[in-house]
Amino acid sequence: MAENRVDFPDLIESEADLAEVLSRPSTDLVEMMRRIDGDLVLLGISGKIGPDLARTALRAIEEAGCRKRVFGVSRFTEVGARERFADLDVELVSCDLLDPGQVAALPRIRNVVYLAGRKFGTAGSEGLTWVTNVVVPAHVARHFSGSRIVAFSTGAVYPPVAPSSGGCTETHPPGPVGEYAESCLGRERVFDYYSRQNGTPTALIRLNYAVDLRYGVLFDIGKRVLEGKPLDLAMGHFNTIWQGDVNNQALLALEHCASPPAVFNVTRPEVLSVRAVATEFARILGREAVFTGEEGPAALLSNPTATAEVLGRPVVPLEVMIRWQAHWLLVGGRSLDKPTHFEETGGRY
Ligand SMILES: NC(=O)c1ccc[n+]([C@@H]2O[C@H](COP(=O)([O-])OP(=O)(O)OC[C@H]3O[C@@H](n4cnc5c(N)ncnc54)[C@H](OP(=O)(O)O)[C@@H]3O)[C@@H](O)[C@H]2O)c1
C-alpha cells in the first residue's frame, strides 16, 4: 500500500471545510479507482453517510483521472434531501428499494455500495425495520447479482463483550441484542445467502459509530458535557472512527469483495471509556463531566486488527476527532439532531 496523507487542519470551522475533510480520498483509493472496472452506485445515498461517501468517490475518480459515473439511489424523503447533492456530479435516481418493480428498473451497475437501513423508530414499528433491513437486501442482492456489493452492516451484530477482551473479531459468533440488531444480522444473512447462491462478490462492513461532527458518539458525549447533563455509564465503553476513514475503507472494500462475503470491522482500534472521553471533553470545554451509574461489565465492541491488514488503518487519530468535535460544539456547528443512543444497553431504538 502507498503511504496515505495525514495532514489535517487544527480545527474545522464550517460545513464546507467539514465536507472537504470528510471526503479526502486516500492514495490507496485513488489507485484502486484506476484498477477497478465499471461505474458506481450508492443505494440509500441520502442518509448520514451517503453524501460524503459519494464526494469521496468522486474525488478519487477525478484524482485517478479515470471516467466513472456515480449514481445515487434513495427515496429522498427528507426535506432538502436532493439539494445536498447540488454541487456533486452524482446521478440521482428516486427509488423505493422495497418495491421490487422499482428495483428491477434500476441500471445494473458494476460496483454497488449498499447503505439503506432503518434503526431509529424500531420500537413500535418493528415490521418496517425488518422489511427494510432484510427484505430490501433480497431485492438488491438478486437485481445486482452480477455486481460487486459492499453492504454496510453494524458492530451491533456482535454480543456485548468485556472491554478487556479488546472487542469481537470478525470470526466472533454473532449475538445481536434487540430487534434492530437482529434485523441487521438478517441483512447480513440475506447478502450472504445470495452471494453464495449467485457467486456475487460481497463485503460486509460492520461499522461502529462514525464521527462526522454533526452527529456521532463523540457529538453525543461532548454535547452532554457542554450542557452539564449527566452521562449514563452502563454502556461504559465504545469504538468510534472518523467518517472520512469509513468512506475510504468502504470504497476500498470493493476490491476485496468475495463469495462467500468478506467481513470487515470498520472502526478505530482503541476501546474507549465513556468516562475518560467525557473527562477529556470537560477539560477542553472548561466544564465538569457528570456521570450516573457505574460501567457495565460488557459493551458493544469490535476489534479491527484484521481489517486494518486489508483496508489499511484509519488515519484520523482520536485526539484530533475530540479536538474537532469540542470546537464544533463550542462554536455552535450544525447538528443533524440524530443521536446515536450509544448508551442503550437493551438494544431498543
Ligand atoms: N452512521 C453510523 O455511525 C452507522 C453505524 C453503524 C452502522 N451503520 C449502517 O450504515 C448504513 C448507512 O448509515 P447511515 O448513517 O447513512 O444511515 P441512514 O442515515 O439511516 O441512511 C440510510 C438511508 O437509506 C435510505 N433508505 C431507507 N429505506 C429505503 C428504501 N426503502 N428505499 C430507498 N432508500 C431507502 C434512506 O433515505 P430515504 O428515506 O431518502 O430513502 C436513509 O437516509 C446504515 O444501514 C446503518 O445500518 C451506520
Short mmCIF file of C-alpha atoms and ligand atoms in Angstrom, two decimals:
data_model
loop_
_atom_site.label_atom_id
_atom_site.label_comp_id
_atom_site.label_asym_id
_atom_site.label_seq_id
_atom_site.Cartn_x
_atom_site.Cartn_y
_atom_site.Cartn_z
CA MET A 1 0.00 0.00 0.00
CA ALA A 2 1.12 3.55 -0.69
CA GLU A 3 1.67 5.99 2.16
CA ASN A 4 -1.54 7.88 2.83
CA ARG A 5 -1.84 11.59 3.63
CA VAL A 6 -2.19 12.62 7.25
CA ASP A 7 -2.14 16.43 7.03
CA PHE A 8 -5.27 17.62 8.77
CA PRO A 9 -6.38 21.08 9.93
CA ASP A 10 -6.16 22.02 13.62
CA LEU A 11 -9.86 22.85 13.70
CA ILE A 12 -12.85 22.57 11.37
CA GLU A 13 -14.83 25.81 11.20
CA SER A 14 -17.55 25.32 8.59
CA GLU A 15 -19.64 22.67 6.86
CA ALA A 16 -17.74 23.34 3.64
CA ASP A 17 -14.45 22.58 5.43
CA LEU A 18 -16.06 19.55 7.05
CA ALA A 19 -17.20 18.18 3.68
CA GLU A 20 -13.68 18.67 2.33
CA VAL A 21 -12.04 16.80 5.22
CA LEU A 22 -14.67 14.03 5.22
CA SER A 23 -14.15 13.33 1.54
CA ARG A 24 -10.36 13.20 1.20
CA PRO A 25 -9.55 10.11 -0.83
CA SER A 26 -6.51 8.17 0.28
CA THR A 27 -3.72 7.42 -2.16
CA ASP A 28 -4.77 3.77 -1.99
CA LEU A 29 -8.30 4.70 -3.01
CA VAL A 30 -7.16 6.80 -5.95
CA GLU A 31 -5.03 3.89 -7.13
CA MET A 32 -7.92 1.48 -6.69
CA MET A 33 -10.17 3.66 -8.86
CA ARG A 34 -7.63 3.30 -11.66
CA ARG A 35 -7.80 -0.50 -11.33
CA ILE A 36 -11.46 -1.40 -10.89
CA ASP A 37 -13.81 -1.60 -13.82
CA GLY A 38 -17.28 -0.11 -14.08
CA ASP A 39 -19.44 2.63 -12.60
CA LEU A 40 -20.59 3.06 -9.02
CA VAL A 41 -24.00 3.21 -7.38
CA LEU A 42 -24.76 4.14 -3.77
CA LEU A 43 -28.07 2.65 -2.62
CA GLY A 44 -29.55 4.62 0.31
CA ILE A 45 -27.42 7.65 -0.56
CA SER A 46 -29.50 10.27 1.22
CA GLY A 47 -28.69 9.36 4.83
CA LYS A 48 -25.87 10.48 7.12
CA ILE A 49 -23.02 8.73 5.31
CA GLY A 50 -24.07 8.72 1.63
CA PRO A 51 -23.35 12.32 0.55
CA ASP A 52 -19.76 12.42 1.80
CA LEU A 53 -19.10 8.85 0.66
CA ALA A 54 -20.22 9.94 -2.81
CA ARG A 55 -17.98 13.02 -2.61
CA THR A 56 -15.03 10.81 -1.61
CA ALA A 57 -15.63 8.50 -4.57
CA LEU A 58 -15.92 11.43 -6.99
CA ARG A 59 -12.70 13.00 -5.75
CA ALA A 60 -10.88 9.67 -6.00
CA ILE A 61 -12.16 9.16 -9.56
CA GLU A 62 -11.10 12.68 -10.52
CA GLU A 63 -7.65 12.32 -8.98
CA ALA A 64 -7.28 8.96 -10.68
CA GLY A 65 -8.02 10.64 -13.99
CA CYS A 66 -10.48 7.91 -14.99
CA ARG A 67 -14.07 8.00 -16.20
CA LYS A 68 -16.74 6.55 -13.95
CA ARG A 69 -20.33 7.56 -13.45
CA VAL A 70 -21.62 7.71 -9.88
CA PHE A 71 -25.32 7.04 -9.28
CA GLY A 72 -27.20 7.69 -6.04
CA VAL A 73 -30.43 5.90 -5.17
CA SER A 74 -32.85 6.78 -2.35
CA ARG A 75 -36.44 7.83 -1.86
CA PHE A 76 -35.17 11.33 -0.86
CA THR A 77 -37.84 11.56 1.82
CA GLU A 78 -36.31 14.33 3.95
CA VAL A 79 -36.93 17.95 3.05
CA GLY A 80 -33.97 19.22 1.01
CA ALA A 81 -32.58 15.69 0.51
CA ARG A 82 -31.76 16.24 -3.17
CA GLU A 83 -30.27 19.71 -2.60
CA ARG A 84 -27.40 18.17 -0.64
CA PHE A 85 -26.09 16.80 -3.93
CA ALA A 86 -26.36 20.08 -5.84
CA ASP A 87 -22.57 20.53 -6.12
CA LEU A 88 -21.84 16.86 -6.80
CA ASP A 89 -21.74 15.07 -10.12
CA VAL A 90 -24.00 12.27 -8.87
CA GLU A 91 -26.86 10.98 -10.99
CA LEU A 92 -29.75 10.77 -8.55
CA VAL A 93 -32.44 8.14 -9.00
CA SER A 94 -35.59 8.10 -6.86
CA CYS A 95 -36.49 4.55 -5.95
CA ASP A 96 -38.21 2.77 -3.10
CA LEU A 97 -35.97 -0.27 -2.73
CA LEU A 98 -38.81 -2.09 -1.00
CA ASP A 99 -40.70 -2.19 -4.30
CA PRO A 100 -39.30 -5.00 -6.49
CA GLY A 101 -40.71 -3.32 -9.59
CA GLN A 102 -38.76 -0.14 -8.91
CA VAL A 103 -35.59 -2.10 -8.14
CA ALA A 104 -35.96 -4.01 -11.43
CA ALA A 105 -35.89 -0.68 -13.28
CA LEU A 106 -32.52 0.36 -11.79
CA PRO A 107 -29.48 0.23 -14.11
CA ARG A 108 -27.25 -2.76 -13.33
CA ILE A 109 -24.10 -1.00 -12.16
CA ARG A 110 -20.85 -2.94 -11.62
CA ASN A 111 -19.98 -1.52 -8.17
CA VAL A 112 -22.66 -1.25 -5.50
CA VAL A 113 -22.33 0.36 -2.07
CA TYR A 114 -25.38 -0.51 -0.02
CA LEU A 115 -26.26 1.97 2.73
CA ALA A 116 -30.04 1.64 3.08
CA GLY A 117 -31.28 0.74 6.50
CA ARG A 118 -33.56 1.60 9.39
CA LYS A 119 -32.71 1.93 13.07
CA PHE A 120 -34.49 4.66 14.97
CA GLY A 121 -38.21 4.21 15.48
CA THR A 122 -37.84 0.42 15.52
CA ALA A 123 -39.61 0.15 18.91
CA GLY A 124 -43.29 0.20 17.97
CA SER A 125 -42.68 -0.24 14.20
CA GLU A 126 -40.64 -3.41 14.24
CA GLY A 127 -42.14 -4.71 10.97
CA LEU A 128 -40.88 -1.72 8.98
CA THR A 129 -37.36 -2.20 10.37
CA TRP A 130 -37.38 -5.88 9.47
CA VAL A 131 -38.57 -5.38 5.89
CA THR A 132 -36.11 -2.50 5.37
CA ASN A 133 -33.13 -4.37 6.78
CA VAL A 134 -33.96 -7.86 5.50
CA VAL A 135 -36.36 -7.74 2.53
CA VAL A 136 -34.70 -4.79 0.73
CA PRO A 137 -31.32 -6.62 0.71
CA ALA A 138 -33.02 -9.58 -1.00
CA HIS A 139 -34.34 -7.36 -3.82
CA VAL A 140 -30.94 -5.68 -4.15
CA ALA A 141 -28.85 -8.87 -3.98
CA ARG A 142 -30.97 -10.51 -6.70
CA HIS A 143 -31.00 -7.50 -9.02
CA PHE A 144 -27.28 -6.81 -8.63
CA SER A 145 -26.19 -10.48 -8.62
CA GLY A 146 -23.63 -9.71 -11.36
CA SER A 147 -22.11 -6.77 -9.44
CA ARG A 148 -19.72 -6.39 -6.53
CA ILE A 149 -21.63 -5.37 -3.42
CA VAL A 150 -20.19 -3.60 -0.38
CA ALA A 151 -23.00 -3.69 2.17
CA PHE A 152 -22.96 -1.60 5.33
CA SER A 153 -23.75 -3.54 8.48
CA THR A 154 -23.05 -2.76 12.12
CA GLY A 155 -20.91 -3.94 15.02
CA ALA A 156 -24.22 -4.44 16.84
CA VAL A 157 -24.43 -7.91 15.25
CA TYR A 158 -21.93 -9.00 17.91
CA PRO A 159 -22.86 -9.62 21.53
CA PRO A 160 -21.66 -7.18 24.19
CA VAL A 161 -18.23 -8.27 25.46
CA ALA A 162 -15.86 -7.29 28.26
CA PRO A 163 -13.74 -4.21 27.42
CA SER A 164 -10.64 -6.16 28.44
CA SER A 165 -11.29 -8.56 25.50
CA GLY A 166 -10.33 -5.85 23.02
CA GLY A 167 -13.63 -6.34 21.16
CA CYS A 168 -15.05 -9.01 18.87
CA THR A 169 -13.03 -10.09 15.86
CA GLU A 170 -14.79 -10.84 12.56
CA THR A 171 -14.97 -14.54 13.43
CA HIS A 172 -16.74 -13.99 16.75
CA PRO A 173 -20.19 -15.65 16.69
CA PRO A 174 -23.00 -13.12 16.32
CA GLY A 175 -25.19 -12.30 19.29
CA PRO A 176 -27.36 -9.30 18.46
CA VAL A 177 -29.33 -7.70 21.28
CA GLY A 178 -32.77 -6.35 20.37
CA GLU A 179 -34.77 -6.33 17.16
CA TYR A 180 -32.76 -3.63 15.34
CA ALA A 181 -29.52 -5.58 15.77
CA GLU A 182 -31.27 -8.86 14.97
CA SER A 183 -32.61 -7.38 11.74
CA CYS A 184 -29.08 -6.22 10.86
CA LEU A 185 -27.85 -9.78 11.26
CA GLY A 186 -30.77 -10.71 8.99
CA ARG A 187 -29.46 -8.21 6.43
CA GLU A 188 -26.04 -9.88 6.54
CA ARG A 189 -27.56 -13.35 6.24
CA VAL A 190 -29.55 -12.37 3.14
CA PHE A 191 -26.47 -10.90 1.44
CA ASP A 192 -24.51 -13.99 2.47
CA TYR A 193 -27.16 -16.33 1.03
CA TYR A 194 -27.31 -14.61 -2.36
CA SER A 195 -23.55 -14.19 -2.51
CA ARG A 196 -23.16 -17.97 -2.18
CA GLN A 197 -26.17 -18.74 -4.40
CA ASN A 198 -25.17 -16.45 -7.28
CA GLY A 199 -21.43 -16.14 -6.70
CA THR A 200 -21.84 -12.39 -6.09
CA PRO A 201 -18.64 -10.89 -4.67
CA THR A 202 -19.74 -9.16 -1.47
CA ALA A 203 -18.21 -7.39 1.53
CA LEU A 204 -19.97 -6.72 4.81
CA ILE A 205 -18.90 -3.55 6.64
CA ARG A 206 -19.51 -3.91 10.37
CA LEU A 207 -19.29 -0.27 11.38
CA ASN A 208 -19.11 1.05 14.89
CA TYR A 209 -20.04 4.70 15.26
CA ALA A 210 -18.91 7.05 12.57
CA VAL A 211 -17.98 10.57 13.71
CA ASP A 212 -18.72 13.48 11.37
CA LEU A 213 -19.06 16.35 13.92
CA ARG A 214 -22.79 16.90 13.12
CA TYR A 215 -23.67 13.57 14.69
CA GLY A 216 -21.96 10.59 16.27
CA VAL A 217 -20.99 9.23 19.63
CA LEU A 218 -18.41 11.98 20.25
CA PHE A 219 -21.05 14.61 19.41
CA ASP A 220 -23.44 12.98 21.90
CA ILE A 221 -20.88 12.76 24.71
CA GLY A 222 -19.43 16.24 24.12
CA LYS A 223 -22.88 17.85 23.95
CA ARG A 224 -23.94 16.37 27.27
CA VAL A 225 -20.72 17.60 28.87
CA LEU A 226 -21.21 21.07 27.38
CA GLU A 227 -24.78 21.21 28.67
CA GLY A 228 -23.84 19.85 32.12
CA LYS A 229 -26.12 16.83 31.63
CA PRO A 230 -25.22 13.50 33.24
CA LEU A 231 -23.81 10.62 31.22
CA ASP A 232 -25.04 7.15 32.00
CA LEU A 233 -22.08 4.78 32.34
CA ALA A 234 -23.98 1.48 31.93
CA MET A 235 -22.66 1.20 28.33
CA GLY A 236 -19.30 2.38 29.58
CA HIS A 237 -17.10 1.67 26.54
CA PHE A 238 -17.28 2.11 22.79
CA ASN A 239 -15.34 2.22 19.49
CA THR A 240 -15.52 5.04 17.03
CA ILE A 241 -13.96 6.15 13.73
CA TRP A 242 -13.75 9.30 11.62
CA GLN A 243 -16.36 9.10 8.88
CA GLY A 244 -13.78 10.08 6.28
CA ASP A 245 -11.88 6.91 7.19
CA VAL A 246 -15.13 4.93 6.87
CA ASN A 247 -15.66 6.37 3.39
CA ASN A 248 -12.20 5.29 2.29
CA GLN A 249 -12.35 1.83 3.84
CA ALA A 250 -15.83 1.08 2.47
CA LEU A 251 -14.82 2.04 -1.07
CA LEU A 252 -11.53 0.13 -0.81
CA ALA A 253 -13.59 -2.93 0.16
CA LEU A 254 -14.92 -3.05 -3.43
CA GLU A 255 -11.64 -4.72 -4.39
CA HIS A 256 -11.93 -7.26 -1.59
CA CYS A 257 -15.47 -8.49 -2.21
CA ALA A 258 -15.70 -12.25 -2.20
CA SER A 259 -18.13 -15.16 -2.27
CA PRO A 260 -18.89 -16.07 0.49
CA PRO A 261 -18.72 -12.46 1.70
CA ALA A 262 -15.64 -10.86 3.22
CA VAL A 263 -16.37 -9.33 6.62
CA PHE A 264 -14.70 -6.15 7.90
CA ASN A 265 -14.83 -4.49 11.31
CA VAL A 266 -14.62 -0.81 10.43
CA THR A 267 -13.70 1.22 13.49
CA ARG A 268 -10.65 2.53 15.32
CA PRO A 269 -8.69 0.03 17.44
CA GLU A 270 -9.00 1.83 20.78
CA VAL A 271 -11.51 0.56 23.33
CA LEU A 272 -12.69 3.91 24.65
CA SER A 273 -14.10 4.63 28.07
CA VAL A 274 -17.10 6.98 28.17
CA ARG A 275 -15.79 8.36 31.46
CA ALA A 276 -12.33 9.10 30.07
CA VAL A 277 -13.61 10.65 26.83
CA ALA A 278 -16.14 12.80 28.71
CA THR A 279 -13.41 13.92 31.09
CA GLU A 280 -11.28 15.00 28.14
CA PHE A 281 -14.22 16.94 26.66
CA ALA A 282 -14.74 18.57 30.08
CA ARG A 283 -11.10 19.68 30.11
CA ILE A 284 -11.25 21.19 26.62
CA LEU A 285 -14.70 22.74 27.08
CA GLY A 286 -13.99 24.10 30.57
CA ARG A 287 -16.94 22.21 32.06
CA GLU A 288 -17.38 19.43 34.57
CA ALA A 289 -18.36 15.95 33.41
CA VAL A 290 -21.28 14.48 35.36
CA PHE A 291 -21.90 10.72 35.48
CA THR A 292 -24.63 8.37 36.67
CA GLY A 293 -24.28 4.68 37.46
CA GLU A 294 -21.25 2.51 37.01
CA GLU A 295 -19.54 0.98 33.98
CA GLY A 296 -21.31 -2.23 32.97
CA PRO A 297 -19.27 -5.43 32.56
CA ALA A 298 -19.78 -5.57 28.79
CA ALA A 299 -20.19 -3.25 25.82
CA LEU A 300 -20.61 -3.34 22.02
CA LEU A 301 -17.00 -3.51 20.85
CA SER A 302 -15.28 -4.61 17.65
CA ASN A 303 -11.66 -5.43 17.01
CA PRO A 304 -10.47 -4.05 13.62
CA THR A 305 -6.97 -5.60 13.62
CA ALA A 306 -7.63 -7.98 10.71
CA THR A 307 -9.47 -5.32 8.71
CA ALA A 308 -6.52 -2.92 9.01
CA GLU A 309 -4.33 -5.55 7.33
CA VAL A 310 -6.56 -5.44 4.26
CA LEU A 311 -8.15 -1.97 4.14
CA GLY A 312 -5.39 -0.03 5.91
CA ARG A 313 -5.52 1.80 9.23
CA PRO A 314 -7.80 4.79 9.90
CA VAL A 315 -5.72 7.96 9.64
CA VAL A 316 -7.55 10.49 11.84
CA PRO A 317 -6.45 9.95 15.46
CA LEU A 318 -8.86 10.02 18.38
CA GLU A 319 -7.40 13.18 19.93
CA VAL A 320 -7.89 15.05 16.67
CA MET A 321 -11.52 13.91 16.47
CA ILE A 322 -12.15 15.05 20.05
CA ARG A 323 -10.50 18.43 19.42
CA TRP A 324 -12.53 18.99 16.25
CA GLN A 325 -15.73 17.85 17.96
CA ALA A 326 -15.25 20.05 21.03
CA HIS A 327 -14.63 23.11 18.85
CA TRP A 328 -17.64 22.30 16.66
CA LEU A 329 -19.84 22.19 19.75
CA LEU A 330 -18.34 25.37 21.22
CA VAL A 331 -18.95 27.41 18.07
CA GLY A 332 -22.48 26.02 17.64
CA GLY A 333 -21.75 24.00 14.49
CA ARG A 334 -24.83 22.43 12.91
CA SER A 335 -26.30 19.26 14.39
CA LEU A 336 -28.22 16.68 12.36
CA ASP A 337 -30.23 16.10 15.53
CA LYS A 338 -29.76 12.35 15.17
CA PRO A 339 -28.48 10.99 18.50
CA THR A 340 -26.76 7.60 18.28
CA HIS A 341 -28.32 6.34 21.55
CA PHE A 342 -24.97 4.64 22.12
CA GLU A 343 -25.85 4.41 25.82
CA GLU A 344 -28.72 1.97 25.11
CA THR A 345 -27.92 -1.41 26.72
CA GLY A 346 -31.12 -3.28 25.83
CA GLY A 347 -30.99 -2.84 22.05
CA ARG A 348 -34.23 -0.77 21.94
CA TYR A 349 -34.13 2.04 19.38
N1 LIG B 1 -23.79 6.14 10.78
C1 LIG B 1 -23.24 5.25 11.62
O1 LIG B 1 -22.48 5.60 12.53
C2 LIG B 1 -23.53 3.79 11.45
C3 LIG B 1 -23.10 2.91 12.44
C4 LIG B 1 -23.31 1.55 12.27
C5 LIG B 1 -23.93 1.08 11.13
N2 LIG B 1 -24.35 1.97 10.17
C6 LIG B 1 -25.01 1.41 8.98
O2 LIG B 1 -24.56 2.06 7.82
C7 LIG B 1 -25.66 2.32 6.93
C8 LIG B 1 -25.57 3.75 6.45
O3 LIG B 1 -25.54 4.59 7.60
P1 LIG B 1 -26.28 5.99 7.62
O4 LIG B 1 -25.96 6.55 8.96
O5 LIG B 1 -26.02 6.76 6.40
O6 LIG B 1 -27.82 5.50 7.63
P2 LIG B 1 -29.10 6.40 7.46
O7 LIG B 1 -28.81 7.80 7.84
O8 LIG B 1 -30.22 5.69 8.13
O9 LIG B 1 -29.33 6.39 5.88
C9 LIG B 1 -29.85 5.29 5.20
C10 LIG B 1 -30.68 5.83 4.05
O10 LIG B 1 -31.30 4.74 3.38
C11 LIG B 1 -32.42 5.23 2.69
N3 LIG B 1 -33.46 4.21 2.63
C12 LIG B 1 -34.05 3.58 3.67
N4 LIG B 1 -35.03 2.79 3.21
C13 LIG B 1 -35.03 2.93 1.86
C14 LIG B 1 -35.84 2.37 0.83
N5 LIG B 1 -36.86 1.55 1.09
N6 LIG B 1 -35.56 2.73 -0.45
C15 LIG B 1 -34.57 3.59 -0.74
N7 LIG B 1 -33.78 4.15 0.20
C16 LIG B 1 -34.03 3.82 1.48
C17 LIG B 1 -32.95 6.42 3.50
O11 LIG B 1 -33.11 7.57 2.67
P3 LIG B 1 -34.57 7.93 2.08
O12 LIG B 1 -35.51 7.99 3.23
O13 LIG B 1 -34.40 9.25 1.41
O14 LIG B 1 -34.91 6.84 1.11
C18 LIG B 1 -31.84 6.70 4.52
O15 LIG B 1 -31.49 8.05 4.57
C19 LIG B 1 -26.94 2.01 7.69
O16 LIG B 1 -27.61 0.97 7.05
C20 LIG B 1 -26.51 1.59 9.07
O17 LIG B 1 -27.09 0.34 9.42
C21 LIG B 1 -24.17 3.31 10.31
#
